[in-house]
XYZ file of C-alpha atoms in Angstrom:
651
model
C 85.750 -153.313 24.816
C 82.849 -154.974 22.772
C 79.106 -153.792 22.817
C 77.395 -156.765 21.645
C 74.026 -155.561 19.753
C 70.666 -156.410 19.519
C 69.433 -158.440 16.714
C 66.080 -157.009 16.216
C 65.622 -152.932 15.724
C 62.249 -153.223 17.845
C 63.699 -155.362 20.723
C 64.718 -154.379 23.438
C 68.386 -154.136 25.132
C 69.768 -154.667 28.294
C 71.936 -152.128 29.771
C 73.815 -152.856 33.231
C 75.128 -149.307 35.250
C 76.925 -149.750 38.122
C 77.289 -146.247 40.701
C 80.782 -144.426 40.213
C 82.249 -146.097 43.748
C 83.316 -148.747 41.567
C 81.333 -151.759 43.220
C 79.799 -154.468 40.808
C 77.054 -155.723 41.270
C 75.386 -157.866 38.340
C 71.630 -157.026 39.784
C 69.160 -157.088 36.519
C 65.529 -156.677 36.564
C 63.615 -157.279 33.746
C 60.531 -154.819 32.725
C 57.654 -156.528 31.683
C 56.240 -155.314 28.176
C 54.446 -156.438 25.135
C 55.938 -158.856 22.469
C 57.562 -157.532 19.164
C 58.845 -154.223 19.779
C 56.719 -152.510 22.941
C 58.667 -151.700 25.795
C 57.813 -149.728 28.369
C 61.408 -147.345 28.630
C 65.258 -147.363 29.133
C 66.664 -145.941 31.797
C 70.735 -145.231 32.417
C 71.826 -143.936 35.395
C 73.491 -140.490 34.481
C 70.041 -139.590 33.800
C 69.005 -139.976 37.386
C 70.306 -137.935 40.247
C 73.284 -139.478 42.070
C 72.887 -141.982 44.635
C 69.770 -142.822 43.586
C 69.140 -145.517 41.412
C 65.620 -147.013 40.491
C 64.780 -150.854 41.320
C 62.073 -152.211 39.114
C 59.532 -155.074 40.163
C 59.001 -157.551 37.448
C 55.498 -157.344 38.128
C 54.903 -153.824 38.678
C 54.156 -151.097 35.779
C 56.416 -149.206 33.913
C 55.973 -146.519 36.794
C 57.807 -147.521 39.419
C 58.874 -146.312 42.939
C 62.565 -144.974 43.166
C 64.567 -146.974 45.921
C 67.608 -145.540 47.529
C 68.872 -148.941 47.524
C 72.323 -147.563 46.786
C 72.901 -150.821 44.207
C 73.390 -149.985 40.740
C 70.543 -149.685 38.192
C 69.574 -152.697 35.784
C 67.232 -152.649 33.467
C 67.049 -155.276 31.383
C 64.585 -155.413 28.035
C 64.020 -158.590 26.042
C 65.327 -159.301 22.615
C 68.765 -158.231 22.703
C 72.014 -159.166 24.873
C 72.845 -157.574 27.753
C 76.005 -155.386 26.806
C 78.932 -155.177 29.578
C 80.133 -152.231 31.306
C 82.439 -149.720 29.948
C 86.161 -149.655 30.825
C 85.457 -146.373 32.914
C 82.811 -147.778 34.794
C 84.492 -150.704 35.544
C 87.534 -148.994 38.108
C 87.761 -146.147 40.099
C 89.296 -142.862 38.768
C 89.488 -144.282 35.569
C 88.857 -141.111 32.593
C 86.396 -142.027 29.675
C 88.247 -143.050 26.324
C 86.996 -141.569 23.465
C 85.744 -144.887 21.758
C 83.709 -144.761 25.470
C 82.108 -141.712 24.818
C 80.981 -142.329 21.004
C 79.292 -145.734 22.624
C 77.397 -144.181 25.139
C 76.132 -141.410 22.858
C 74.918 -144.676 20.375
C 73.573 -145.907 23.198
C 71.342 -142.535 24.159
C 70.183 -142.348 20.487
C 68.785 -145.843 20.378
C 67.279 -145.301 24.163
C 65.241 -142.228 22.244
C 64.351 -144.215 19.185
C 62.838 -146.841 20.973
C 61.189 -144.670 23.235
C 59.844 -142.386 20.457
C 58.342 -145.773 18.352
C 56.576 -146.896 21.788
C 54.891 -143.837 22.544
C 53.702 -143.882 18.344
C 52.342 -147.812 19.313
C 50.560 -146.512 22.010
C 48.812 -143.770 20.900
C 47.684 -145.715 17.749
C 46.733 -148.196 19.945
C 44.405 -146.336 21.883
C 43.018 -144.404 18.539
C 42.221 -148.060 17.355
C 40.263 -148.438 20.490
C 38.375 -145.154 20.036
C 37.358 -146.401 16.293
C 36.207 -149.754 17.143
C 33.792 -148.377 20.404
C 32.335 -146.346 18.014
C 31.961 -148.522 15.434
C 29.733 -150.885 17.640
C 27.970 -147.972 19.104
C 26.367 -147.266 15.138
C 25.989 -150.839 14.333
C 23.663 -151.141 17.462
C 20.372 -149.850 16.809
C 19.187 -147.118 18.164
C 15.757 -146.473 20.344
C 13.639 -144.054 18.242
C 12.219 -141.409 20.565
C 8.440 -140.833 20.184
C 6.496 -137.714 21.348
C 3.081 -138.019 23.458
C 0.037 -137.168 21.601
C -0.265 -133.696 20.987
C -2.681 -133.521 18.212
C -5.184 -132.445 20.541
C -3.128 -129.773 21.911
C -2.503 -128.484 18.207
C -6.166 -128.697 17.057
C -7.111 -126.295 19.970
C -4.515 -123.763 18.676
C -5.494 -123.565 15.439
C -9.046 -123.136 16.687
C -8.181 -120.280 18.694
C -5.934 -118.494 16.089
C -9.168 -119.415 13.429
C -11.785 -117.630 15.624
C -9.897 -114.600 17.525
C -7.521 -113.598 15.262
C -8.087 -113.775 11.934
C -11.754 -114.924 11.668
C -12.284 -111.964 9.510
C -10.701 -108.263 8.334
C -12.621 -106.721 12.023
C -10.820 -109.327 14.318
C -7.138 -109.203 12.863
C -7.424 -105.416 12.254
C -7.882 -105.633 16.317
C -5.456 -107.828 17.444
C -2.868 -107.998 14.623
C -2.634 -104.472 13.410
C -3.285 -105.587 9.802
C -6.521 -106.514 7.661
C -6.605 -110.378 6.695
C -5.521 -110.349 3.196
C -2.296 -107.951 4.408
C -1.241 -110.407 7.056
C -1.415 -113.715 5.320
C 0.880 -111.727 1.776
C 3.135 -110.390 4.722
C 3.681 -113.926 5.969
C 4.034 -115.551 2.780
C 7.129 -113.119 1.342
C 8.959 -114.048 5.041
C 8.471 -117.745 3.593
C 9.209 -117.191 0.681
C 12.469 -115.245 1.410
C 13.364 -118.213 3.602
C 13.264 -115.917 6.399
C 11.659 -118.151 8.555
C 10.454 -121.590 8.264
C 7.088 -123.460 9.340
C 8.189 -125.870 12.323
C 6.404 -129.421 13.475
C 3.934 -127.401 16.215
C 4.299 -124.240 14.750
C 3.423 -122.417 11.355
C 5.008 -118.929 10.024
C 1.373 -117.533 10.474
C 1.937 -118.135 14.229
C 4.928 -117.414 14.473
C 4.108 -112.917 13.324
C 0.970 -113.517 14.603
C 2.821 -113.355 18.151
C 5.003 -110.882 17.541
C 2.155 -108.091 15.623
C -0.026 -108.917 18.996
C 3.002 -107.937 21.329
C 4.183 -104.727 19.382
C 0.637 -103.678 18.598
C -0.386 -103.967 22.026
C 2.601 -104.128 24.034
C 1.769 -107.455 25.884
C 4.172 -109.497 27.705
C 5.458 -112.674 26.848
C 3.676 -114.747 29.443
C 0.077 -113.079 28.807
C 0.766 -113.786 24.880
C 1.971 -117.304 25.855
C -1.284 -118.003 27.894
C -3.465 -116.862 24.666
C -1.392 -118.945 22.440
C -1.313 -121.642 24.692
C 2.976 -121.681 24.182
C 5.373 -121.465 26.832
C 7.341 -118.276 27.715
C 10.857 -119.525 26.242
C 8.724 -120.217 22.639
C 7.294 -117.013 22.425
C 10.750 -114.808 23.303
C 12.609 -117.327 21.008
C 10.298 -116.817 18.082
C 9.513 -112.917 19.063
C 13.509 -112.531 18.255
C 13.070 -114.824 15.135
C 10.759 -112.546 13.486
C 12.255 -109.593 14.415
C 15.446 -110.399 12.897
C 13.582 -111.927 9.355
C 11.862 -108.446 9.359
C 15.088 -106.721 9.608
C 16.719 -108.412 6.684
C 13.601 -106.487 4.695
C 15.316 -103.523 5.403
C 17.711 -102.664 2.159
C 14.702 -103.586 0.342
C 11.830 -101.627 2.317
C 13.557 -98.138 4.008
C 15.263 -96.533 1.614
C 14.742 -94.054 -0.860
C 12.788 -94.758 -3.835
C 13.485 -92.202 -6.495
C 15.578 -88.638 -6.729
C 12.905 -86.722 -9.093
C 10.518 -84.370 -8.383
C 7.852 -85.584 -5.915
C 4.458 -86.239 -6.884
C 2.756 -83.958 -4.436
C 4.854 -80.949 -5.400
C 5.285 -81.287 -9.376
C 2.609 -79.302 -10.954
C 1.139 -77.364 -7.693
C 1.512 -73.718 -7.752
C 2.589 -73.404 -4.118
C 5.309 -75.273 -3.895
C 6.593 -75.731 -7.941
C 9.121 -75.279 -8.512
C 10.556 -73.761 -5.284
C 10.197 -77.170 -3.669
C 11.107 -79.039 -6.885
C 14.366 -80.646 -5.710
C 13.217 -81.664 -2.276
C 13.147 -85.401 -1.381
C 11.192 -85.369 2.133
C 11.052 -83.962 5.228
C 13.311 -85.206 8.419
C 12.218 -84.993 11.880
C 12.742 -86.443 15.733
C 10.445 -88.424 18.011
C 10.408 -89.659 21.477
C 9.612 -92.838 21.744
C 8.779 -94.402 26.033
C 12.140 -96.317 26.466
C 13.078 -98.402 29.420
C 15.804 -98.629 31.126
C 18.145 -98.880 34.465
C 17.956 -96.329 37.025
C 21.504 -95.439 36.455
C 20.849 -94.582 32.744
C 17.372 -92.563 33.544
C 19.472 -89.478 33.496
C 20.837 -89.487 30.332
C 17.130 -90.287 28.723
C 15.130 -88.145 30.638
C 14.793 -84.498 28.314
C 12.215 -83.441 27.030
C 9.346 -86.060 28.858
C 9.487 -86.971 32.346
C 10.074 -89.927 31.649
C 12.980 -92.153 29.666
C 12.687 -91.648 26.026
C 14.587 -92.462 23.248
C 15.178 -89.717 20.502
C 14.715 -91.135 16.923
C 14.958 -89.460 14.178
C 13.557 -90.168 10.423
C 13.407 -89.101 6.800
C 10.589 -89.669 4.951
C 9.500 -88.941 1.244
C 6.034 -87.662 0.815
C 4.335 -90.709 0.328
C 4.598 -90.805 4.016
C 7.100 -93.968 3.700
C 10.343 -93.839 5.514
C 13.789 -93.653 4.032
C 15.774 -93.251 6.488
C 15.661 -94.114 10.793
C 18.345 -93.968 13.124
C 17.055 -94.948 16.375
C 18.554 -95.457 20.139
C 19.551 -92.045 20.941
C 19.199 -90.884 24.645
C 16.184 -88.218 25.257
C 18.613 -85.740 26.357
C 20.158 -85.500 22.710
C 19.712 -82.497 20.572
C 18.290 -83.202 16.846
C 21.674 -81.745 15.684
C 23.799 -83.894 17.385
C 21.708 -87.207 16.236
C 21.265 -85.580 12.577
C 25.578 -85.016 12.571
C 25.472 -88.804 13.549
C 23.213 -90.021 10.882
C 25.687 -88.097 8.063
C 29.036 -89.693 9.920
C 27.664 -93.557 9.946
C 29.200 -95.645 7.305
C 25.891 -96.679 5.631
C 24.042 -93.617 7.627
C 21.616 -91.148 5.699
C 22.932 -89.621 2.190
C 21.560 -86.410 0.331
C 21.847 -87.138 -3.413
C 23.559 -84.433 -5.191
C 21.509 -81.113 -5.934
C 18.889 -82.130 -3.810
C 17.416 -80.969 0.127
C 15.192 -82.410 2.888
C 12.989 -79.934 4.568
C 14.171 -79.967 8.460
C 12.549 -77.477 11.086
C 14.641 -74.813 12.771
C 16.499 -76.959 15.560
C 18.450 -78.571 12.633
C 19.869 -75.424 10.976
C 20.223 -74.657 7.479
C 23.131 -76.820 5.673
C 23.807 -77.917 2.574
C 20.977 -80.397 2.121
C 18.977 -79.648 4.479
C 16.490 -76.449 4.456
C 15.078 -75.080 7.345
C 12.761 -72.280 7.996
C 13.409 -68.879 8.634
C 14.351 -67.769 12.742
C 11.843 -65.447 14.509
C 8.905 -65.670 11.793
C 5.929 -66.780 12.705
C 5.897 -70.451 11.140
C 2.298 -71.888 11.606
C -0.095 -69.168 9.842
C -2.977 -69.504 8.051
C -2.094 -68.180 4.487
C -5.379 -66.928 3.350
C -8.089 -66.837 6.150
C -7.342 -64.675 9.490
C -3.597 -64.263 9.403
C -2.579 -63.535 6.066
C 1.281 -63.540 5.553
C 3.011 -59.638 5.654
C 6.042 -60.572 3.713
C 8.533 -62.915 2.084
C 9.390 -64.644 5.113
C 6.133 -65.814 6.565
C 5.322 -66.899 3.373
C 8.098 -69.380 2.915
C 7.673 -70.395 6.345
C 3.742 -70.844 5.843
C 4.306 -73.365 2.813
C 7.495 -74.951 4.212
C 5.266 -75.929 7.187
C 2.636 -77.277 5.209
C 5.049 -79.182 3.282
C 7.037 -80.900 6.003
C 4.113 -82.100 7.748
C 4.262 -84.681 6.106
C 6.523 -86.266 8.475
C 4.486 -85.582 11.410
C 1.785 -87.827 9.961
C 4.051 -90.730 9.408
C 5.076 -90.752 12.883
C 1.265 -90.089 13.601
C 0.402 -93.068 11.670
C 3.261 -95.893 12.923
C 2.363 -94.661 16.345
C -1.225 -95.376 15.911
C -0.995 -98.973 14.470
C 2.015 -100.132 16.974
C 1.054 -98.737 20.691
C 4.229 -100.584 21.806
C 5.647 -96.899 20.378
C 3.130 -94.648 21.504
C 3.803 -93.457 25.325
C 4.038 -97.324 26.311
C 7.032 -98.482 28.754
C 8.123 -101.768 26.946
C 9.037 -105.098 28.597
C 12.483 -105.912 26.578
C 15.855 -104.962 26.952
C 16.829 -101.982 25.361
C 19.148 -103.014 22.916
C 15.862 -104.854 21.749
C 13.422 -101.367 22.095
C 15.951 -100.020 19.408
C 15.317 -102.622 16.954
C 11.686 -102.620 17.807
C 11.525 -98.906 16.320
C 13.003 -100.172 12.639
C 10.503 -103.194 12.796
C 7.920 -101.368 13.050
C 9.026 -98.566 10.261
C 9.792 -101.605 7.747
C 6.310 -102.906 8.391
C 4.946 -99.171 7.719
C 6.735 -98.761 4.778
C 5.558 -102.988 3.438
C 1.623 -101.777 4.446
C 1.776 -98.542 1.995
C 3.559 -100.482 -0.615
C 0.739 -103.296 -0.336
C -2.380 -100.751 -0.126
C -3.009 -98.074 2.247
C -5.087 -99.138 5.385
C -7.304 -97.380 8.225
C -3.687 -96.690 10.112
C -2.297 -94.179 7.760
C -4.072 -91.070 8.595
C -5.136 -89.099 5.056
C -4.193 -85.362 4.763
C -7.340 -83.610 4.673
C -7.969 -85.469 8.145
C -4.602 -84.543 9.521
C -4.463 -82.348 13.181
C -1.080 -80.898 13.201
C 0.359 -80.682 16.938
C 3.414 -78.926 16.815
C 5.240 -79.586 19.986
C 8.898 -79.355 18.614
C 10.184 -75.929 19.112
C 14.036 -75.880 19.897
C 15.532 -73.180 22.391
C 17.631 -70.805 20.324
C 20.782 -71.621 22.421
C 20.789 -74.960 21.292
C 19.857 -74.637 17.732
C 22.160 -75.689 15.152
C 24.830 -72.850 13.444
C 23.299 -71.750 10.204
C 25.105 -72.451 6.791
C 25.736 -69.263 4.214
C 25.086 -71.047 0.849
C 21.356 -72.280 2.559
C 20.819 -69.561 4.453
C 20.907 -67.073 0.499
C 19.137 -70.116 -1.339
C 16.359 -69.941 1.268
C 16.092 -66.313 0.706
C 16.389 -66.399 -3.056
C 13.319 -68.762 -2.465
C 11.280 -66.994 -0.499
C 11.738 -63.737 -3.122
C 10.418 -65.370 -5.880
C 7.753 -66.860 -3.687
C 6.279 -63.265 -2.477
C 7.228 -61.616 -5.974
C 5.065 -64.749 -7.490
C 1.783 -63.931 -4.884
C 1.786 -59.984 -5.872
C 1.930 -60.797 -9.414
C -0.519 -63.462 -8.819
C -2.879 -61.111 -7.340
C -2.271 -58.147 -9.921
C -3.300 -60.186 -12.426
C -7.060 -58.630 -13.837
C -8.321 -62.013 -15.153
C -7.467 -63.603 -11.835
C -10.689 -63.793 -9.248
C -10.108 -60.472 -6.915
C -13.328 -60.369 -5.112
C -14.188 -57.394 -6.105
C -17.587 -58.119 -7.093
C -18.534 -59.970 -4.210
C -21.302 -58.813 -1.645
C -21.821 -59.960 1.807
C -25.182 -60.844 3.706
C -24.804 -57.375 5.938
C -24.168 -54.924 2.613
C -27.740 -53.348 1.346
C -28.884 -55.080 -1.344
C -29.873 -53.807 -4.714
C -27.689 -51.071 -5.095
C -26.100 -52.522 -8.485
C -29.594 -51.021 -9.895
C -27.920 -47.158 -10.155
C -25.473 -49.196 -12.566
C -27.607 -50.541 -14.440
C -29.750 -47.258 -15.222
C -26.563 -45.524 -16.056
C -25.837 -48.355 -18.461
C -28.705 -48.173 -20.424
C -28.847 -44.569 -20.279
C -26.182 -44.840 -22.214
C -26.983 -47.566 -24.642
C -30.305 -45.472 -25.287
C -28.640 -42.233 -25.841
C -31.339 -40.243 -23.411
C -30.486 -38.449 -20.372
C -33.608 -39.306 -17.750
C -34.453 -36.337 -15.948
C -37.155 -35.574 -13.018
C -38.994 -32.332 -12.044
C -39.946 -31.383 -8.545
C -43.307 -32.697 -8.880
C -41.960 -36.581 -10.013
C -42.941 -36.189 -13.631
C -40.128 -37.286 -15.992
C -39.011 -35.636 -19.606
C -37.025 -37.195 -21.751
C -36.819 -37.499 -25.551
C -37.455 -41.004 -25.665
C -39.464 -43.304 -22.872
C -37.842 -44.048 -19.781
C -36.459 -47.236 -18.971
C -38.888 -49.664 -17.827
C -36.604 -52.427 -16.540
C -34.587 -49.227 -14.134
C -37.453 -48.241 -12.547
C -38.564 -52.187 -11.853
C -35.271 -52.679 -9.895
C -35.205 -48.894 -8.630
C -38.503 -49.990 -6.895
C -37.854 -53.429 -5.447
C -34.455 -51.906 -4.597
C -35.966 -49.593 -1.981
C -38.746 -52.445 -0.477
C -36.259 -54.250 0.040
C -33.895 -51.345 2.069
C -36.693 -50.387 4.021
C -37.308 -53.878 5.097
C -33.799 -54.410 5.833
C -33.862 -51.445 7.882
C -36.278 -51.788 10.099
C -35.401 -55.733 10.787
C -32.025 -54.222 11.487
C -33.286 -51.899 13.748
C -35.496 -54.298 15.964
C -33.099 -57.045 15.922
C -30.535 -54.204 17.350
C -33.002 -53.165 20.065
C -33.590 -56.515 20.826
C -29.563 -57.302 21.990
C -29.611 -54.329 24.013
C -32.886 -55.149 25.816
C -31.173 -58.585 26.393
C -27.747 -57.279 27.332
C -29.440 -54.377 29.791
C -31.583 -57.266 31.524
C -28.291 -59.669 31.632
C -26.913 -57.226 34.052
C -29.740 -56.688 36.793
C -28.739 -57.957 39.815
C -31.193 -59.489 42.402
C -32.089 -57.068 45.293
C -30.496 -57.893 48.628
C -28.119 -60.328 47.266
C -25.060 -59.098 49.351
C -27.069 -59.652 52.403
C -28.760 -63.358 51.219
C -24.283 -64.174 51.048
C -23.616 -62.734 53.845
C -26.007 -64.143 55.959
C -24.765 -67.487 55.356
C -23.741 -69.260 58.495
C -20.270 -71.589 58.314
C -18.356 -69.578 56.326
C -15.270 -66.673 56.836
C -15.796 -63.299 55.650
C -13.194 -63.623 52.607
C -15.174 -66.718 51.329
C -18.562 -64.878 51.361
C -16.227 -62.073 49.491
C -15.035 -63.804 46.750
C -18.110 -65.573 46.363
C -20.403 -62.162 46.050
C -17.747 -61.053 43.451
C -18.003 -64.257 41.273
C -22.211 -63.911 41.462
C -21.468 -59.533 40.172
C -19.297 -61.305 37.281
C -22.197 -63.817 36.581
C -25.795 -62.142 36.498
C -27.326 -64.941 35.631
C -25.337 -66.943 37.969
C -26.548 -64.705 40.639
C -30.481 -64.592 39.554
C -30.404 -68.472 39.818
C -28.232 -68.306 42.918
C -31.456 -66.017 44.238
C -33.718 -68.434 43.695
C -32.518 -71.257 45.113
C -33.608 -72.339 48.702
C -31.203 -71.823 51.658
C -30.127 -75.694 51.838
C -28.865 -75.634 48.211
C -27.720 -71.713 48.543
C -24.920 -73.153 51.217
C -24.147 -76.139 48.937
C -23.163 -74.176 46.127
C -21.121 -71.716 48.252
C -19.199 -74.299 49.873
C -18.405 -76.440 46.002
C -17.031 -72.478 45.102
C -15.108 -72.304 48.432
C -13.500 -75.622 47.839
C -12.683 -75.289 44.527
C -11.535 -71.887 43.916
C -10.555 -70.488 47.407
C -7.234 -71.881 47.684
C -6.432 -70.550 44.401
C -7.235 -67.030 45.766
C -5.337 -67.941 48.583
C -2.058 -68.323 46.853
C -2.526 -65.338 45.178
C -2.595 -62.816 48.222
């Protein structure tokens, strides 16, 4: 049977099915499409379920209602013949040929082409739509959009910023934390770095101007807002902005500067050159942390409040070199030091060399601590001089580590945001706080020291970190026999040091309470000697001697005894003088015990321990006696109130 074919590629075809029963029926509806090659579809009816073929309205859209009409399907598409049935479609029962079979699958693969090239025309139709809209939308002109006046606004800013905060070294010191010249190079290396950027409202110098008045005052955002005259959002959005530019100082800033021998320790006898390959000292602080009541547990240690545990390394310039910050209160030093060493880029001990860590941290390679159960704080030559090897290490290992105490001392005192102060940010942000802060320690003593870095010779040592000897850490052989090895050649050192006869011994010192003058018996027997005579006396004071006795003996001889005798007898009526005053300290009034207990109002235990504090105080009781009977019961009753419940617990 012929298939006639279409003439053009991209026209369309008309296809006639009839159902299986065998009825014809010549029904054809035309789909409405667009001229050249758009159609809207082919449909043949072994692609729809049986009994139920599709009727198409010429005027409808290519989605059309199905009909259970029962009438074949006809869809007829313009620009091509319609084709006529096949043989097997034509009678009932009648099997498929072959030839049949190859025409229908021709048939299914131009249905697909022309389906395929009519979805491609209308998707780059509608892209061609999308172009042109937009195309018109940037040809028309757009409306500029203008901001009210806010020069006004601006002016006043500047004026405040000009007259409280940096109107001179006094005022910024106060509310910035740092002297004029300080804060202006600080903000000019963030701008420089390209850290951060002056905005349209809003210079760099404002911008760390906020955040130095919230961290070295701990303010809130709204109270800093109000001063600045900003909004809340603009001062937490640049607070973060400048937190993160003064974190990218960080390689640069904390870090260690140089592996040699200190400055501090080369060339001074008490710690050259035991101390020689020591880089700094490394020591915890709690710093107020806030948090959720859930988590108050796990900060809660050694304060009663939440606190996080940070630990530092710092070189003896007092800068740091190393922080590691965020730990919970309840951690141990060891367990946040043994953190620090396992971090990728966490702390590093060069090769050969120590930090000086107190006892809590244990002594491990690289880290020396002091010796267990020797008195560590002493005072090496007043009171308390050392007894041995060990409490002379420990003496000038605590002297020497220090050092770190006043760096946390000194960061504490110029940011009070870190110093007992519960902060207003999250604490992911409190963390990152604590670096901020030790970067803008370390950029201060680089620039020029300042009234916030507290000097040595001014330094009050508070040592409040003793660790419990169950959780200290577990002591390492090869430190534990350098320490000692150290400490040896310290003590061996001070005895030699002392044994030395050119070295000042004290031995011809005199105190204020030794007789004076005696040095004249010297003397005499000097020149006794240099004049070859021996000076002799009779019983009746007259001398003989070969040669003339010395002159200049018998000058100091004489002033030496005035000057006994006076000493003497001052000595003698200053002592009867303290006992005269001690012996009328303890006279006690007469009738005192009755004057107490006469007093109306109060129990017989009050009056009690009242009488016995007046026998302790003499002269607390002779005023007591003198007093009239209105003040008498006033101070009885301040005592009662004061110290009687005390006395109370006791019994």
């Amino acid at each position: 049977m012929s298939q006639s074919k279409p003439d053009d590629a991209y026209g369309l075809c008309t296809y006639v099915a009839t159902s299986r029963s065998g009825k014809d029926n010549s029904t054809q509806k035309a789909i409405p499409g667009a001229s050249g090659f758009s159609a809207w579809g082919l449909i043949h009816s072994r692609h729809l379920p049986s009994r139920t073929p599709l009727a198409f309205s010429p005027r409808s859209s290519p989605v059309l209602s199905a009909q259970k009409t029962g009438a074949p399907v006809a869809v007829a598409v313009r620009g091509a013949a319609a084709p006529s049935l096949p043989p097997s479609l034509q009678g009932e029962g009648a099997p498929p040929s072959k030839e049949e079979r190859l025409q229908h699958l021709q048939m299914d693969k131009m249905a697909k082409l022309l389906t395929y090239v009519a979805a491609a025309h209308l998707l780059l139709s509608m892209m061609a739509m999308v172009i042109e809209s937009r195309k018109r939308k940037r040809a028309t002109p757009r409306e500029i959009i203008r901001y009210g006046p806010i020069d006004e606004r601006d002016r006043m800013r500047f004026e405040y910023l000009n007259t409280k905060i940096w109107k001179n070294d006094v005022t910024c010191v106060n509310m910035l934390r740092l002297n004029k010249a300080s804060f202006f190079r600080f903000c000019n290396l963030l701008r420089e770095r390209g850290s951060l950027r002056d905005t349209i409202h809003m210079c760099v110098e404002q911008q760390v101007a906020m955040f130095l008045n919230i961290v070295g005052h701990n303010l809130k955002n709204r109270l800093v807002g109000t001063n600045y005259d900003r909004s809340g959002e603009t001062v937490s959005r640049y607070f973060n902005k400048v937190l993160h530019a003064i974190g990218e100082l960080q390689n640069e800033l904390i870090r260690l500067s140089s592996s040699t021998t200190p400055t501090k320790i080369a060339g001074n006898p008490r710690w050259d050159p035991y101390f020689k390959d020591c880089i700094g000292a490394i020591d915890g602080t709690h710093v107020r942390a806030s948090v959720s009541k859930d988590m108050e547990a796990a900060f809660c240690g050694r304060k009663t409040y939440a606190t996080q545990n940070v630990m530092a390394a710092v070189d003896f310039d007092l800068r740091f070199t190393y922080v590691l910050a965020g730990w919970e209160g309840t951690a141990h030093d060891a367990l946040v030091l043994r953190d620090a060493l396992e971090r990728e880029h966490g702390l590093r001990v060069p090769q050969g060399k120590f930090y000086l860590v107190d006892a809590g941290y244990g002594a491990k390679p690289g880290f020396l601590s002091p010796f267990r159960g020797v008195r560590y704080h002493l005072n090496e030559w007043g009171n308390n001089p050392v007894q041995n090897e060990k409490e002379l290490f420990n003496l000038r290992h605590s002297s020497l580590r220090v050092t770190v105490e006043r760096a946390f001392g000194s960061l504490k005192r110029r940011f009070k945001i870190l110093d007992d102060a519960t902060p207003y940010f999250p604490f992911t942000t409190q963390v990152e706080i604590v670096v901020a802060c030790c970067i803008i320690h370390n950029w201060v003593i680089q620039d020029g020291s300042d009234e916030f870095i507290i000097p040595e010779q001014n330094w009050m040592p508070t040592y409040s970190h003793a660790s419990s000897s169950s959780g200290q850490e577990r002591e390492h052989t090869f430190m534990v026999n350098f320490r000692q090895e150290i400490a040896n050649r310290m003590w061996e050192d001070r005895q030699n040091h002392y044994a030395d006869p050119y070295v000042a011994t004290g031995q011809y010192a005199r105190g204020s309470n030794e007789p004076l003058g005696t040095a004249g018996d010297d003397i005499e027997e000097i020149q006794g000697e240099d004049t070859g005579a021996a000076v002799t006396a009779d019983d009746g004071g007259a001398t003989s001697s070969a040669t003339r006795p010395n002159k200049r003996a018998e000058i100091v001889q004489g002033n030496a005894d005035g000057l006994v005798a006076a000493f003497d007898c001052a000595s003698e009526r200053l002592s009867g003088a303290i006992k005269e005053a001690a012996t009328a300290d303890k006279d006690m009034p007469e009738g005192l015990f009755d004057t107490v207990n006469t007093l109306p109002g109060f129990e017989h235990e009050h009056k009690s321990f009242y009488f016995e504090h007046l026998v302790n105080n003499p002269h607390i009781a002779r005023a007591f006696n003198r007093l009239p009977f209105d003040h008498k019961l006033t101070w009885v009753a301040k005592f009662v109130s004061n110290n009687f419940s005390s006395h109370e617990d006791m019994t």
